[in-house]
mmCIF file of C-alpha atoms in Angstrom:
data_model
loop_
_atom_site.group_PDB
_atom_site.id
_atom_site.type_symbol
_atom_site.label_atom_id
_atom_site.label_comp_id
_atom_site.label_asym_id
_atom_site.label_seq_id
_atom_site.Cartn_x
_atom_site.Cartn_y
_atom_site.Cartn_z
ATOM 1 C CA LYS A 1 -0.006 -0.017 0.008
ATOM 2 C CA THR A 2 1.142 3.500 -0.746
ATOM 3 C CA LEU A 3 -0.091 6.263 1.468
ATOM 4 C CA ILE A 4 -1.504 9.299 -0.233
ATOM 5 C CA PRO A 5 -0.470 12.518 1.535
ATOM 6 C CA TYR A 6 -3.325 14.735 2.617
ATOM 7 C CA ASP A 7 -3.864 17.714 4.909
ATOM 8 C CA PHE A 8 -5.433 16.324 8.093
ATOM 9 C CA GLU A 9 -6.806 19.693 9.276
ATOM 10 C CA ALA A 10 -8.452 20.408 5.897
ATOM 11 C CA TYR A 11 -9.993 17.017 5.833
ATOM 12 C CA LYS A 12 -11.259 17.405 9.392
ATOM 13 C CA ALA A 13 -12.997 20.718 8.434
ATOM 14 C CA ARG A 14 -14.423 19.164 5.277
ATOM 15 C CA ASN A 15 -15.918 16.285 7.280
ATOM 16 C CA LEU A 16 -17.557 18.720 9.679
ATOM 17 C CA ILE A 17 -19.129 20.628 6.845
ATOM 18 C CA GLU A 18 -20.401 17.500 5.145
ATOM 19 C CA ARG A 19 -21.988 16.365 8.361
ATOM 20 C CA CYS A 20 -23.681 19.690 8.694
ATOM 21 C CA PHE A 21 -25.147 19.419 5.200
ATOM 22 C CA ASN A 22 -26.333 15.924 5.996
ATOM 23 C CA LYS A 23 -28.212 17.197 9.067
ATOM 24 C CA LEU A 24 -29.722 20.014 7.007
ATOM 25 C CA LYS A 25 -31.017 17.531 4.431
ATOM 26 C CA HIS A 26 -33.168 15.990 7.169
ATOM 27 C CA PHE A 27 -35.430 19.064 6.779
ATOM 28 C CA ARG A 28 -37.670 18.041 3.867
ATOM 29 C CA ARG A 29 -38.250 21.586 2.759
ATOM 30 C CA ILE A 30 -34.493 22.016 2.148
ATOM 31 C CA ALA A 31 -33.927 18.597 0.616
ATOM 32 C CA THR A 32 -36.715 19.011 -1.980
ATOM 33 C CA ARG A 33 -36.273 22.729 -2.454
ATOM 34 C CA TYR A 34 -39.923 23.754 -2.140
ATOM 35 C CA ASP A 35 -39.255 27.460 -2.205
ATOM 36 C CA ARG A 36 -38.992 28.989 -5.653
ATOM 37 C CA ARG A 37 -37.230 32.158 -4.602
ATOM 38 C CA ALA A 38 -33.616 32.052 -3.463
ATOM 39 C CA LEU A 39 -34.295 34.530 -0.665
ATOM 40 C CA TYR A 40 -36.955 32.290 0.895
ATOM 41 C CA PHE A 41 -34.776 29.255 0.557
ATOM 42 C CA LEU A 42 -31.842 31.035 2.168
ATOM 43 C CA SER A 43 -33.984 32.265 5.016
ATOM 44 C CA PHE A 44 -35.212 28.716 5.779
ATOM 45 C CA VAL A 45 -31.677 27.375 5.599
ATOM 46 C CA GLN A 46 -30.664 29.997 8.157
ATOM 47 C CA LEU A 47 -33.624 29.091 10.363
ATOM 48 C CA ALA A 48 -32.753 25.379 10.164
ATOM 49 C CA CYS A 49 -29.136 26.145 11.032
ATOM 50 C CA ALA A 50 -30.321 28.084 14.082
ATOM 51 C CA MET A 51 -32.536 25.145 15.084
ATOM 52 C CA LEU A 52 -29.571 22.731 14.724
ATOM 53 C CA TRP A 53 -27.331 25.047 16.677
ATOM 54 C CA MET A 54 -29.772 25.318 19.567
ATOM 55 C CA ARG A 55 -30.071 21.543 20.070
#
């Protein structure tokens, strides 16, 4: 086996962001993109992030 060099800190941050997106996709409104306007979609994403943060 040959080890592929990678930046551990960057990978750690990437993993954290991917897990956050996975948690956001549990909100059906975000996963299916019900809102037609980008402003409404962004506002619900911010609301969902606040809900996840307060858990």
